[in-house]
Coordinates of C-alpha atoms and ligand atoms in Angstrom, one line a residue:
M1 CA 37.5 -34.6 -31.0
T2 CA 39.2 -37.4 -30.0
E3 CA 40.2 -37.3 -26.0
S4 CA 43.9 -37.3 -25.1
P5 CA 44.7 -38.5 -21.7
A6 CA 45.1 -36.3 -18.8
P7 CA 47.4 -38.1 -16.1
A8 CA 47.4 -37.0 -12.8
D9 CA 50.5 -35.1 -12.8
M10 CA 49.4 -32.7 -15.6
P11 CA 50.4 -29.2 -14.8
E12 CA 47.4 -27.0 -14.8
L13 CA 47.3 -24.4 -17.5
F14 CA 46.1 -20.7 -18.0
T15 CA 46.5 -20.1 -14.0
W16 CA 48.3 -17.0 -12.9
E17 CA 51.6 -19.4 -12.1
F18 CA 51.2 -20.3 -15.6
A19 CA 51.3 -17.2 -16.9
N20 CA 54.2 -15.8 -14.9
D21 CA 56.4 -19.0 -15.9
P22 CA 54.6 -21.6 -18.5
Y23 CA 57.9 -23.3 -19.6
P24 CA 57.8 -26.0 -17.3
A25 CA 53.9 -26.8 -18.1
Y26 CA 55.1 -26.6 -21.9
A27 CA 58.1 -29.1 -21.3
W28 CA 55.6 -31.5 -19.5
L29 CA 53.3 -31.3 -22.7
R30 CA 56.3 -31.6 -24.9
E31 CA 57.2 -34.7 -23.3
H32 CA 53.8 -36.5 -22.8
A33 CA 51.1 -34.5 -24.6
P34 CA 52.8 -33.1 -27.7
V35 CA 49.7 -32.6 -29.4
H36 CA 47.0 -31.9 -26.6
R37 CA 43.5 -31.1 -26.4
T38 CA 42.5 -28.5 -23.9
T39 CA 39.5 -26.1 -23.0
L40 CA 40.7 -22.7 -23.1
P41 CA 39.8 -20.0 -20.5
S42 CA 37.1 -18.9 -23.2
G43 CA 35.6 -22.4 -23.2
V44 CA 36.7 -23.2 -26.8
E45 CA 38.3 -26.5 -27.4
A46 CA 41.7 -26.6 -29.1
W47 CA 44.7 -28.6 -30.1
L48 CA 48.1 -27.2 -28.7
V49 CA 51.3 -28.0 -30.6
T50 CA 54.5 -27.9 -28.5
R51 CA 57.3 -30.0 -30.5
Y52 CA 59.7 -28.1 -32.2
A53 CA 59.2 -30.4 -35.5
D54 CA 55.5 -30.6 -35.3
A55 CA 55.1 -26.9 -34.9
R56 CA 56.9 -26.0 -37.8
Q57 CA 55.2 -28.8 -40.0
A58 CA 51.8 -27.2 -38.7
L59 CA 52.6 -23.5 -39.4
A60 CA 53.4 -24.5 -43.3
D61 CA 50.0 -27.0 -43.3
Q62 CA 48.0 -25.3 -46.1
R63 CA 45.1 -27.7 -44.6
L64 CA 45.4 -25.8 -41.8
S65 CA 43.2 -22.6 -42.6
K66 CA 43.2 -19.2 -41.1
N67 CA 39.7 -18.6 -42.2
P68 CA 37.8 -18.7 -38.9
D69 CA 34.7 -19.5 -41.4
H70 CA 36.1 -23.4 -41.1
H71 CA 35.8 -23.6 -37.5
D72 CA 32.7 -25.8 -36.4
E73 CA 31.6 -23.2 -33.6
P74 CA 32.6 -19.9 -35.8
S75 CA 30.6 -17.8 -33.4
H76 CA 33.1 -18.8 -30.6
A77 CA 36.1 -18.9 -32.5
K78 CA 35.7 -15.7 -34.8
G79 CA 38.1 -12.7 -34.1
K80 CA 40.4 -14.8 -32.2
T81 CA 43.8 -13.5 -33.4
G82 CA 44.2 -11.2 -30.6
I83 CA 43.5 -8.1 -32.4
P84 CA 40.8 -6.1 -30.7
G85 CA 37.8 -4.9 -33.1
E86 CA 38.6 -7.2 -35.5
R87 CA 35.0 -8.8 -35.6
K88 CA 34.0 -5.7 -37.6
A89 CA 33.6 -7.2 -41.0
E90 CA 35.9 -4.2 -42.7
L91 CA 38.8 -5.1 -40.4
M92 CA 38.6 -8.7 -40.7
T93 CA 40.0 -9.2 -44.4
H94 CA 43.4 -9.1 -43.2
L95 CA 46.3 -11.5 -43.5
L96 CA 46.0 -13.2 -40.5
N97 CA 42.5 -14.3 -41.1
I98 CA 42.7 -15.4 -45.0
D99 CA 44.1 -18.3 -46.9
P100 CA 45.8 -18.4 -50.4
P101 CA 44.7 -17.4 -53.0
D102 CA 43.5 -13.9 -51.4
H103 CA 46.3 -14.0 -48.7
T104 CA 48.9 -14.3 -51.6
R105 CA 47.2 -11.0 -53.2
L106 CA 47.0 -9.3 -50.4
R107 CA 50.6 -10.1 -49.2
R108 CA 52.2 -9.4 -52.6
L109 CA 50.7 -5.9 -52.9
V110 CA 51.6 -5.1 -49.2
S111 CA 54.9 -6.4 -49.8
K112 CA 55.5 -3.9 -52.9
A113 CA 54.9 -1.0 -50.3
F114 CA 56.5 -2.4 -47.0
T115 CA 59.9 -3.3 -48.3
P116 CA 63.2 -4.2 -46.3
R117 CA 64.7 -1.1 -48.1
R118 CA 61.6 1.3 -46.8
V119 CA 62.5 -0.2 -43.2
A120 CA 66.2 0.4 -43.8
E121 CA 65.7 3.6 -44.5
F122 CA 64.0 4.5 -41.4
A123 CA 66.7 3.5 -39.4
P124 CA 67.7 7.0 -38.2
R125 CA 64.1 8.0 -37.4
V126 CA 63.7 4.9 -35.1
Q127 CA 67.4 6.0 -33.4
E128 CA 65.9 9.6 -33.1
L129 CA 62.6 8.3 -31.3
T130 CA 64.4 6.2 -29.1
D131 CA 66.8 8.9 -27.7
D132 CA 63.7 11.2 -27.5
L133 CA 61.9 8.8 -25.4
I134 CA 64.9 8.2 -23.1
D135 CA 65.6 11.8 -22.9
R136 CA 62.1 12.1 -21.4
F137 CA 63.0 9.9 -18.0
A138 CA 66.5 9.9 -18.2
T139 CA 67.0 12.6 -15.3
K140 CA 64.8 11.0 -12.9
G141 CA 66.3 7.9 -12.1
E142 CA 63.8 5.7 -12.2
A143 CA 61.2 4.6 -15.1
D144 CA 58.6 2.1 -16.0
L145 CA 59.9 0.9 -19.0
I146 CA 57.0 -0.5 -20.4
H147 CA 55.0 2.8 -20.0
D148 CA 57.7 5.2 -20.7
F149 CA 59.5 3.3 -23.2
A150 CA 58.5 -0.1 -24.8
F151 CA 55.0 1.0 -25.3
P152 CA 55.4 4.7 -27.0
L153 CA 58.2 3.5 -29.1
P154 CA 56.5 1.2 -31.7
I155 CA 53.5 3.2 -31.8
Y156 CA 55.1 6.2 -33.0
A157 CA 57.5 4.3 -35.1
I158 CA 54.6 2.5 -37.0
C159 CA 52.6 5.8 -37.2
D160 CA 55.5 7.6 -38.6
L161 CA 56.0 4.8 -41.2
L162 CA 52.6 4.9 -42.4
G163 CA 52.3 8.8 -42.5
V164 CA 50.2 9.6 -39.2
P165 CA 50.7 13.2 -38.9
R166 CA 52.9 13.5 -35.7
E167 CA 50.3 16.1 -34.1
D168 CA 47.7 13.0 -34.4
Q169 CA 50.3 10.6 -33.1
D170 CA 49.2 11.2 -29.2
D171 CA 45.7 10.3 -30.0
F172 CA 47.0 6.9 -31.5
R173 CA 49.0 6.4 -28.7
D174 CA 45.9 6.7 -26.4
W175 CA 43.5 4.5 -28.7
A176 CA 46.1 1.8 -28.6
G177 CA 46.8 2.1 -24.9
M178 CA 43.1 1.3 -24.2
M179 CA 43.1 -1.7 -26.8
I180 CA 46.1 -3.2 -25.3
R181 CA 44.3 -3.5 -22.0
H182 CA 42.2 -6.0 -23.3
G183 CA 38.9 -4.6 -22.0
G184 CA 40.4 -3.6 -18.5
G185 CA 39.7 0.2 -19.6
P186 CA 36.6 1.5 -18.7
R187 CA 33.3 0.0 -20.2
G188 CA 33.0 0.4 -23.9
G189 CA 36.6 2.1 -24.2
V190 CA 37.8 -0.8 -26.7
A191 CA 35.0 -0.2 -28.8
R192 CA 35.2 3.5 -28.9
S193 CA 38.7 3.4 -29.5
V194 CA 38.7 0.8 -32.2
K195 CA 36.0 3.0 -33.6
K196 CA 37.7 6.2 -33.6
M197 CA 40.9 4.3 -35.1
R198 CA 38.9 3.0 -37.9
G199 CA 37.3 6.4 -38.6
Y200 CA 40.7 8.0 -38.8
L201 CA 42.3 5.6 -41.0
A202 CA 39.7 5.3 -43.5
E203 CA 39.5 9.7 -43.6
L204 CA 43.6 9.3 -43.7
I205 CA 43.3 6.8 -46.5
H206 CA 40.8 9.0 -48.5
R207 CA 43.4 12.1 -47.8
K208 CA 46.3 10.2 -49.3
R209 CA 44.6 9.1 -52.1
N210 CA 43.9 12.9 -53.5
D211 CA 47.2 14.0 -51.7
P212 CA 49.6 10.8 -51.6
G213 CA 53.1 11.2 -50.0
D214 CA 56.4 9.3 -49.6
D215 CA 54.6 7.3 -46.7
L216 CA 53.5 3.8 -46.3
I217 CA 49.9 4.4 -46.6
S218 CA 50.3 6.0 -50.0
G219 CA 52.4 3.1 -51.1
L220 CA 49.7 0.7 -50.1
I221 CA 47.3 2.9 -52.0
R222 CA 49.9 3.2 -55.2
A223 CA 50.7 -0.5 -55.1
S224 CA 49.5 -2.5 -57.9
D225 CA 50.1 -6.1 -59.1
H226 CA 48.7 -7.1 -62.5
G227 CA 46.5 -3.9 -62.7
E228 CA 45.1 -5.0 -59.3
H229 CA 45.0 -2.4 -56.4
L230 CA 44.0 -2.5 -52.8
T231 CA 40.5 -1.1 -52.0
E232 CA 40.2 1.3 -49.5
N233 CA 38.7 -1.0 -47.0
E234 CA 41.4 -3.3 -47.7
A235 CA 44.1 -0.4 -47.4
A236 CA 42.7 0.2 -44.0
A237 CA 42.3 -3.5 -42.6
M238 CA 46.1 -3.6 -43.8
A239 CA 47.4 -0.4 -41.9
F240 CA 45.2 -1.7 -38.7
I241 CA 47.0 -5.0 -38.8
L242 CA 50.3 -3.5 -39.6
L243 CA 49.5 -1.1 -36.5
F244 CA 48.6 -3.9 -34.1
A245 CA 50.5 -6.9 -35.6
G246 CA 53.6 -4.8 -35.1
F247 CA 52.7 -2.8 -31.9
E248 CA 52.1 -5.4 -28.7
T249 CA 54.7 -7.8 -30.0
T250 CA 57.3 -5.2 -30.3
V251 CA 56.3 -3.5 -26.6
N252 CA 56.8 -7.4 -25.6
L253 CA 60.3 -8.0 -27.5
I254 CA 61.8 -4.7 -25.4
G255 CA 59.7 -5.6 -22.2
N256 CA 60.8 -9.3 -22.2
G257 CA 64.3 -8.7 -23.6
T258 CA 65.3 -6.2 -21.3
Y259 CA 63.7 -8.0 -18.3
A260 CA 65.7 -11.3 -19.8
L261 CA 68.9 -9.5 -19.8
L262 CA 68.5 -7.6 -16.2
T263 CA 68.2 -11.1 -14.7
H264 CA 70.8 -12.6 -16.6
P265 CA 73.8 -10.5 -15.5
E266 CA 76.6 -12.3 -17.2
Q267 CA 75.0 -12.3 -20.3
R268 CA 74.2 -8.5 -20.2
A269 CA 77.8 -7.5 -19.5
R270 CA 79.0 -9.4 -22.3
L271 CA 76.7 -7.7 -24.5
Q272 CA 77.4 -4.3 -23.0
S273 CA 81.0 -4.5 -23.5
S274 CA 80.4 -5.6 -27.1
I275 CA 78.4 -2.6 -27.9
A276 CA 80.8 -0.3 -26.3
A277 CA 83.3 -1.8 -28.7
G278 CA 81.2 -0.9 -31.7
E279 CA 80.5 -4.6 -32.5
R280 CA 77.0 -5.8 -33.8
D281 CA 77.3 -9.4 -34.0
L282 CA 76.2 -9.7 -30.5
L283 CA 73.4 -7.7 -30.9
E284 CA 71.9 -9.1 -33.9
T285 CA 72.2 -12.6 -32.4
G286 CA 71.3 -11.7 -29.3
V287 CA 68.0 -10.3 -30.1
E288 CA 67.3 -13.4 -32.1
E289 CA 68.1 -15.4 -28.9
L290 CA 65.5 -13.1 -26.6
L291 CA 62.9 -13.9 -28.9
R292 CA 63.7 -17.7 -29.0
F293 CA 64.0 -17.7 -25.1
D294 CA 60.9 -15.5 -24.1
G295 CA 59.2 -14.2 -27.3
P296 CA 56.5 -11.8 -27.5
V297 CA 54.2 -14.2 -29.1
E298 CA 53.5 -17.3 -27.0
M299 CA 51.0 -19.1 -29.5
A300 CA 50.8 -18.3 -33.1
T301 CA 47.0 -17.3 -34.0
W302 CA 44.4 -19.6 -34.7
R303 CA 44.3 -22.3 -37.4
F304 CA 41.4 -24.5 -38.4
A305 CA 41.7 -27.9 -39.9
T306 CA 39.8 -28.0 -43.1
E307 CA 40.0 -31.8 -43.4
P308 CA 40.8 -34.8 -41.1
L309 CA 45.1 -34.8 -40.8
S310 CA 47.4 -36.0 -38.4
I311 CA 50.0 -33.9 -36.4
G312 CA 52.7 -35.7 -34.8
G313 CA 50.7 -38.8 -34.8
Q314 CA 47.5 -37.3 -33.3
D315 CA 44.3 -37.4 -35.3
I316 CA 42.8 -34.1 -35.6
A317 CA 39.3 -33.7 -37.1
A318 CA 37.8 -31.4 -39.7
G319 CA 36.7 -28.1 -38.1
D320 CA 39.2 -28.1 -34.9
P321 CA 41.1 -25.2 -34.0
V322 CA 44.9 -25.9 -33.7
L323 CA 47.2 -23.1 -31.5
V324 CA 50.7 -23.9 -32.4
V325 CA 52.8 -22.8 -29.3
L326 CA 55.9 -21.0 -30.2
A327 CA 57.4 -20.7 -26.6
A328 CA 57.0 -24.5 -26.6
A329 CA 58.3 -25.2 -29.4
D330 CA 61.6 -22.5 -29.0
R331 CA 62.5 -24.5 -25.9
D332 CA 62.5 -27.7 -27.3
P333 CA 65.7 -30.1 -26.5
A334 CA 65.1 -31.8 -29.7
R335 CA 66.0 -28.9 -31.8
F336 CA 67.9 -26.4 -29.3
A337 CA 71.0 -27.3 -27.4
E338 CA 70.2 -26.5 -23.6
P339 CA 67.3 -24.9 -24.5
D340 CA 66.5 -23.1 -20.9
T341 CA 69.9 -21.2 -21.4
L342 CA 69.9 -17.6 -22.5
D343 CA 73.2 -17.7 -24.6
L344 CA 73.2 -14.3 -26.9
S345 CA 75.7 -15.8 -29.1
R346 CA 73.5 -18.6 -30.2
T347 CA 73.7 -19.0 -33.8
D348 CA 72.1 -22.3 -34.5
N349 CA 69.1 -20.6 -33.9
Q350 CA 66.0 -20.9 -36.4
H351 CA 63.6 -20.3 -33.8
L352 CA 59.9 -19.8 -34.6
G353 CA 59.2 -16.3 -32.9
Y354 CA 58.4 -14.7 -36.0
G355 CA 56.5 -17.7 -37.0
H356 CA 56.9 -19.8 -40.6
G357 CA 55.4 -20.5 -43.8
I358 CA 53.3 -18.3 -45.8
H359 CA 52.2 -16.0 -43.0
Y360 CA 55.9 -15.3 -41.6
C361 CA 56.3 -12.4 -40.0
L362 CA 55.9 -9.1 -42.4
G363 CA 57.3 -6.7 -40.2
A364 CA 60.3 -9.0 -39.0
P365 CA 62.8 -6.3 -40.5
L366 CA 61.5 -3.6 -38.5
A367 CA 61.0 -5.7 -35.3
R368 CA 64.8 -6.2 -35.5
L369 CA 65.4 -2.5 -36.3
E370 CA 63.4 -1.4 -33.2
G371 CA 64.6 -4.1 -30.9
Q372 CA 68.3 -3.7 -31.7
A373 CA 67.8 -0.1 -31.3
A374 CA 65.8 0.1 -28.2
L375 CA 68.2 -2.4 -26.2
A376 CA 71.8 -1.1 -27.6
T377 CA 70.7 2.4 -26.6
L378 CA 69.3 1.6 -23.2
L379 CA 72.3 -0.1 -22.1
T380 CA 74.2 2.6 -23.5
R381 CA 72.8 5.4 -21.9
L382 CA 71.9 3.9 -18.7
P383 CA 74.7 1.6 -17.9
D384 CA 73.9 0.7 -14.7
L385 CA 70.1 0.1 -15.5
R386 CA 68.7 -2.4 -12.8
L387 CA 65.3 -4.0 -11.6
A388 CA 63.5 -1.7 -8.9
V389 CA 61.4 -4.5 -7.9
D390 CA 61.6 -7.8 -6.9
P391 CA 61.1 -10.3 -9.9
A392 CA 58.7 -12.1 -7.9
D393 CA 56.1 -9.1 -8.1
L394 CA 56.1 -8.4 -11.6
R395 CA 52.8 -9.4 -13.6
R396 CA 52.1 -10.5 -17.1
R397 CA 49.6 -9.4 -19.0
G398 CA 46.4 -11.5 -19.5
G399 CA 45.7 -13.0 -23.0
L400 CA 46.2 -16.3 -25.0
I401 CA 48.6 -15.0 -28.1
M402 CA 50.9 -12.5 -26.5
R403 CA 53.2 -12.8 -23.8
G404 CA 54.4 -9.7 -22.1
L405 CA 54.9 -7.9 -18.8
R406 CA 52.3 -5.2 -17.7
T407 CA 55.1 -3.4 -15.9
L408 CA 58.7 -3.1 -15.7
P409 CA 60.2 -0.5 -12.8
V410 CA 63.7 0.2 -13.1
A411 CA 66.4 2.3 -11.6
F412 CA 69.6 3.9 -12.9
T413 CA 72.0 6.9 -12.1
P414 CA 70.0 9.7 -13.4
L415 CA 71.9 11.4 -16.4
E416 CA 72.6 15.4 -15.9
R417 CA 69.9 17.8 -17.9
Ligands
HEM501 C1 59.2 -8.6 -32.0 C2 58.1 -8.3 -32.8 C3 57.4 -9.3 -33.6 C4 57.1 -10.7 -33.4 C5 57.7 -11.4 -32.5 C6 56.0 -10.8 -34.7 C7 55.5 -11.9 -34.3 C8 54.8 -12.8 -35.9 C9 54.4 -14.2 -36.0 C10 54.8 -15.2 -34.9 C11 53.5 -13.8 -37.1 C12 52.8 -15.0 -37.8 C13 51.6 -15.3 -36.9 C14 51.0 -16.9 -37.4 O1 51.5 -17.7 -38.3 O2 50.1 -17.0 -36.6 C15 53.6 -12.6 -37.5 C16 52.8 -12.2 -38.6 C17 52.6 -11.0 -39.1 N1 53.5 -9.9 -38.6 FE1 54.6 -9.8 -36.9 N2 56.0 -9.7 -35.3 C18 56.5 -8.9 -34.7 C19 56.4 -7.5 -35.2 C20 56.0 -7.1 -36.4 C21 55.8 -5.8 -36.9 C22 56.5 -4.3 -36.3 C23 54.8 -5.9 -37.9 C24 54.6 -4.9 -38.8 C25 54.6 -3.2 -38.6 C26 54.7 -7.2 -38.1 C27 53.7 -7.5 -38.9 C28 53.2 -8.8 -39.1 C29 52.2 -9.1 -40.2 C30 51.3 -8.0 -41.2 C31 51.9 -10.4 -40.0 C32 51.1 -11.3 -40.9 C33 51.5 -11.8 -42.2 C34 50.7 -13.0 -43.0 O3 49.7 -13.5 -42.3 O4 51.3 -13.3 -43.8 N3 54.9 -7.7 -37.0 N4 54.2 -12.2 -36.7

């Protein structure tokens, strides 16, 4: 790799201060070193792309491969999409680790089963789940919104959608909880949870093959394209990526989104009165703005240069890893007016929170559905919801790709039983 200059005023990356508020450092990078080579905490060297125009171009550049075999240190970079357990070969063949033509084939097949219509039909169930979860803590007057709400909602939602029977969903909740801790749990806990989930999914897929239902797993098994079907391994990897791509991201949308609303009282009041008046416009633009302002995915997943190329005038060598920093691009003043201001009514908002190009988020309609239901229901049912701690005491969860809070303690007037 070619060295890029590291001036004395360059902010330090990947510290705790940075994790809590990376935006000033990203502003510096955008201005002074928009395509910047850095050493990540894991020791791997990668290029960070921080300007909106470069980011959008890089996300769509087919010379940047998603396949970790293109990295010149594959043993380091393999399994770095942030999805636990993906080093297991049978779970590796998923959308975020492959390129066309395999990606095109798998995405087309999954898109036949995971349709916007299926998601729209799921809306009443998402509302029911949202209300049930709020019922569980509403009489207490306090809650940890991450643990009690943002975390269980997406896991139950995706389990229902996939066709995991209700009586098994708490097992999923436990396994997912272990995985999201990024190794912070008991020794071997993550590996054990991945193994259990993998075994469970393989068995479920086998069962659904013999006795299909109206769920997404049965849809994945049934989906065919020019006579081609997913193999059982591919279907298991697909169910796993849907679970993981759709889990921590949505936890963080609800967590970061609620936090942003609670710390921007004027915007929150506008949204609350608009929802009370039965309007949806501000809720819809508002959730997009929350994704732009402090989105769940800080950096897009790993990409690797398959040939020498240039991004924003910076030469990148074949084999170099590239990380597109969505959080930096979405605050670029060259693209967004007053980018550091939260404006829920922003309409010129083509943010990169869901990515761009062929890997654009497949679950965006489900994420929007869950995000809108979660925020609207919280603000309606707990109208005086407030932070129960000083914002300075809140901590972010570690990890390169995702951006989210560990806990979000809140207080409110308890609802009557
Ligand atoms: C607010 C919540 C979400 C956000 C912010 C989000 C964000 C993203 C982003 C940025 C990417 C592209 C990554 C890259 O190019 O490196 C992506 C891809 C993907 N997302 Fe989401 N996501 C969310 C929710 C979901 C949900 C609910 C699901 C499914 C249940 C899902 C499934 C996927 C899949 C399967 C991909 C890979 C698509 C491909 O490679 O073709 N996501 N998501």
